[in-house]
CSV table of C-alpha atoms and ligand atoms in Angstrom, one decimal:
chain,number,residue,atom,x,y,z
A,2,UNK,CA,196.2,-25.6,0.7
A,3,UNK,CA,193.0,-27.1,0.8
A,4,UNK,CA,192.6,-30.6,2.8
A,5,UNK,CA,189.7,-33.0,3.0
A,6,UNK,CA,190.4,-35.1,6.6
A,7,UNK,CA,187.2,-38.2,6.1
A,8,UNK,CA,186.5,-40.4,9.2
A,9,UNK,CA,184.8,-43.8,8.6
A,10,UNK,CA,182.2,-45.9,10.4
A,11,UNK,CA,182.4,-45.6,14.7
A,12,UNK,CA,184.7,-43.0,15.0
A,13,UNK,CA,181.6,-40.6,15.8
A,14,UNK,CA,182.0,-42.7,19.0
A,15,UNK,CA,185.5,-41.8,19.5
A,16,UNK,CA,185.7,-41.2,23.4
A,17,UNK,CA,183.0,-43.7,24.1
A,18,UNK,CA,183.7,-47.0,22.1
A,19,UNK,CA,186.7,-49.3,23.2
A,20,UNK,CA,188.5,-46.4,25.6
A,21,UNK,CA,191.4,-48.5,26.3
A,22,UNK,CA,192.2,-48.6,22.4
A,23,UNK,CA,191.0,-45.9,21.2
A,24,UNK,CA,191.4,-43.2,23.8
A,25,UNK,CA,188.9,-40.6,25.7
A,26,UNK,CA,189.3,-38.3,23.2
A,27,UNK,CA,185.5,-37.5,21.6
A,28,UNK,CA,185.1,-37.0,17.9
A,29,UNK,CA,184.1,-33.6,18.7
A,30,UNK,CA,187.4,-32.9,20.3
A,31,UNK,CA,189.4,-34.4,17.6
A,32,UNK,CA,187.3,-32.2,14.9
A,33,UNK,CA,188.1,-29.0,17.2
A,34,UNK,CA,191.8,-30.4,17.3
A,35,UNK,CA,191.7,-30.4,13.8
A,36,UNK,CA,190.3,-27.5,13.2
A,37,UNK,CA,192.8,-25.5,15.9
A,38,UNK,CA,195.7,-26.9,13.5
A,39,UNK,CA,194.6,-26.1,10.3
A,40,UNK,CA,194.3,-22.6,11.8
A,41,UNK,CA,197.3,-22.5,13.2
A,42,UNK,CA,199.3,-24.2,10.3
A,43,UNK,CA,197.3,-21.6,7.6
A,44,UNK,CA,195.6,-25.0,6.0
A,45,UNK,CA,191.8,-24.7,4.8
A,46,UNK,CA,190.2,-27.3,6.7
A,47,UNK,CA,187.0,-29.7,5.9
A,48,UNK,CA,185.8,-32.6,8.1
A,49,UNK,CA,183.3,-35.5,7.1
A,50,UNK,CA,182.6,-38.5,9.2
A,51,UNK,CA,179.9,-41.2,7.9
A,52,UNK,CA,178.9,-44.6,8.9
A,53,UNK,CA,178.3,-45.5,5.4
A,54,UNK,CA,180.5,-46.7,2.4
A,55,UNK,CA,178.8,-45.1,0.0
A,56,UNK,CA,178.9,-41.7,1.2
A,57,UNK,CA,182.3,-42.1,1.9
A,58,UNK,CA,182.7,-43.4,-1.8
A,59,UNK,CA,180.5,-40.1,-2.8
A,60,UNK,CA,182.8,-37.8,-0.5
A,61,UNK,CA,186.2,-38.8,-2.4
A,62,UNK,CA,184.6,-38.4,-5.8
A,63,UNK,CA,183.7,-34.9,-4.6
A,64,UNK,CA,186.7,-34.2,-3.6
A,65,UNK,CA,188.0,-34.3,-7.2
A,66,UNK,CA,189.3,-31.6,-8.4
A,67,UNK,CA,188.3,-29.0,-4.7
A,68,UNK,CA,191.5,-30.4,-2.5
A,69,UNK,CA,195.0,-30.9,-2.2
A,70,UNK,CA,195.3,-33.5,-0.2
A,71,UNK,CA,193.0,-36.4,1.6
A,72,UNK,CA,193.4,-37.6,5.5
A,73,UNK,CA,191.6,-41.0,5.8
A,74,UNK,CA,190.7,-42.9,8.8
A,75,UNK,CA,188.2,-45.4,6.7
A,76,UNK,CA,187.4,-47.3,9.7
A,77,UNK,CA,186.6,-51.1,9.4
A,78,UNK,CA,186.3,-50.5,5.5
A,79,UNK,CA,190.2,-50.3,5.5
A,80,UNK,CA,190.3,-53.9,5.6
A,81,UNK,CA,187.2,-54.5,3.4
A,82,UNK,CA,186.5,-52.1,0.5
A,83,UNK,CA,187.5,-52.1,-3.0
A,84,UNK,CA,185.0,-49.1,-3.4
A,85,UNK,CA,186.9,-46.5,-1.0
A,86,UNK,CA,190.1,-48.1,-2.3
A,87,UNK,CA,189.2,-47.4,-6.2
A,88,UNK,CA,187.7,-43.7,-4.9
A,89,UNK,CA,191.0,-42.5,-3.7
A,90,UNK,CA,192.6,-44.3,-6.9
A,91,UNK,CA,190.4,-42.3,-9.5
A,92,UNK,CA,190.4,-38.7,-7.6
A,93,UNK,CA,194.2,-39.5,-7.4
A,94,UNK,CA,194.5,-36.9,-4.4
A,95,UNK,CA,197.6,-37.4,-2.7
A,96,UNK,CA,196.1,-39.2,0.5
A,97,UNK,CA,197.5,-40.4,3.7
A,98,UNK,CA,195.5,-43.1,5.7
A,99,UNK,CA,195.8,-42.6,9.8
A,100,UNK,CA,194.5,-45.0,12.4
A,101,UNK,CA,194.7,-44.3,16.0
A,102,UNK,CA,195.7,-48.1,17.2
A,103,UNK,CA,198.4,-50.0,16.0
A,104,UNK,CA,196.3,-52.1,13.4
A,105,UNK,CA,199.2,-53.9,12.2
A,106,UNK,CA,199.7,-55.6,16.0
A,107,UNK,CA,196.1,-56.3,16.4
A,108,UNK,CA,193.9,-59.0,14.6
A,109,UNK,CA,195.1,-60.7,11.7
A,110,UNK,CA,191.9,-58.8,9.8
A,111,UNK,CA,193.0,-55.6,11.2
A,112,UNK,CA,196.2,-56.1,9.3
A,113,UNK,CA,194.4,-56.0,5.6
A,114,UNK,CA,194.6,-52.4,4.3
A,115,UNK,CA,192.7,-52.2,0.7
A,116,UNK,CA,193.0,-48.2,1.2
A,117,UNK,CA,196.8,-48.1,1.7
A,118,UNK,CA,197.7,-49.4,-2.0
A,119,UNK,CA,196.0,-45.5,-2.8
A,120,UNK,CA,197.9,-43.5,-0.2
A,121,UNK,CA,201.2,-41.9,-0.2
A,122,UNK,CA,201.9,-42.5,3.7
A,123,UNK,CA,200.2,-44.5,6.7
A,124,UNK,CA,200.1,-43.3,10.4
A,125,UNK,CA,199.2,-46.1,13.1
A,126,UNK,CA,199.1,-45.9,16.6
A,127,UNK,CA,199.6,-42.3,17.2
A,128,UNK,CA,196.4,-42.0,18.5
A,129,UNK,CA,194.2,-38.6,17.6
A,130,UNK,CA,198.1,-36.9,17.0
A,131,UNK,CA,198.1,-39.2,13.8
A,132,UNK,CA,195.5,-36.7,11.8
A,133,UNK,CA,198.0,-34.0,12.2
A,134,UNK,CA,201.3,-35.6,11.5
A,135,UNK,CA,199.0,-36.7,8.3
A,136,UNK,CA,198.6,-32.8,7.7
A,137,UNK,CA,202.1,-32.3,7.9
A,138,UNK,CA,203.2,-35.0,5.6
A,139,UNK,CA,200.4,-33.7,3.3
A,140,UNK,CA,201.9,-30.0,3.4
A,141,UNK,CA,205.7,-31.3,3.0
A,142,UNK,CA,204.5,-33.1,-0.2
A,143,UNK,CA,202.1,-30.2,-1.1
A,144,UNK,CA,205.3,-27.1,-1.0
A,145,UNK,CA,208.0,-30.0,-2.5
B,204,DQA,C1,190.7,-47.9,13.3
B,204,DQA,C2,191.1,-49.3,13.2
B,204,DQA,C3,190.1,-50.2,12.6
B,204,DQA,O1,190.5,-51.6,12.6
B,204,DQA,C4,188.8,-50.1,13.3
B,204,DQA,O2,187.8,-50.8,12.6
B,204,DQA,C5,188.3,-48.7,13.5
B,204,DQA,C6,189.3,-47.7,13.9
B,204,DQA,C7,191.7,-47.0,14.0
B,204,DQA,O3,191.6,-45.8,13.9
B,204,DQA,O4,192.6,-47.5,14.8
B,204,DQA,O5,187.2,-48.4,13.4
B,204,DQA,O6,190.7,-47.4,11.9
């Protein structure tokens, strides 16, 4: 199976930004991690991070139609756009959304997810693990 994972705004700075939250894992580790799985677990494997909500927006539509199954971290868009939200709506490419904190104990804002009405499963607070449990749920839906 063929599965899209898409990182949002700031998470390039994974390792860097907010260690205490988000942990000292880099981005580059997490795409190696990613990659290391997918290998392992005989999944083909792209990666796409961009600061942007329109590429984003342009990635899902892509998407459409090329994979099996979407892992989302949208970032700060979670809690603000329609846009990604009606992306993952129109591909309709089963989709799990994973954030490494615990949004839902953090700032009331934090606990807004437009992107979750679209996805079949959210992941919080398992830190960079969450983006492969996502992969696993994704599989277990993919083979029934
Ligand atoms: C995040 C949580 C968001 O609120 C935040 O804006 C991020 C990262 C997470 O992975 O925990 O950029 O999605």
């Amino acid at each position: 199976m063929k599965i899209l994972v898409i990182n949002g705004p700031n998470l390039n700075m994974l390792g860097i930004r907010e260690p205490d939250i988000y942990g000292k894992t880099t981005y580059a580790a997490l795409v190696a991690l990613i990659e290391e799985y997918a290998q392992k677990t005989n999944i083909e494997v792209e990666q796409y991070q961009s600061n942007h909500e329109g590429d984003l927006v342009d990635k899902i539509q892509d998407a459409y139609g090329k994979f099996d199954g979407i892992v989302i971290n949208p970032g700060a868009y979670t809690h603000t756009s329609v846009a990604i939200l009606d992306a993952l709506k129109a591909v309709a490419i089963p989709a799990v959304e994973v954030h490494i904190s615990e949004v839902d104990k953090r700032e009331k804002f934090r606990q807004i997810s437009y992107v979750r009405l679209a996805c079949v499963a959210t992941i919080t607070g398992h830190g960079v693990d969450g983006y492969t449990e996502a992969m696993d749920l994704l599989r277990e839906k993919y083979e029934g």
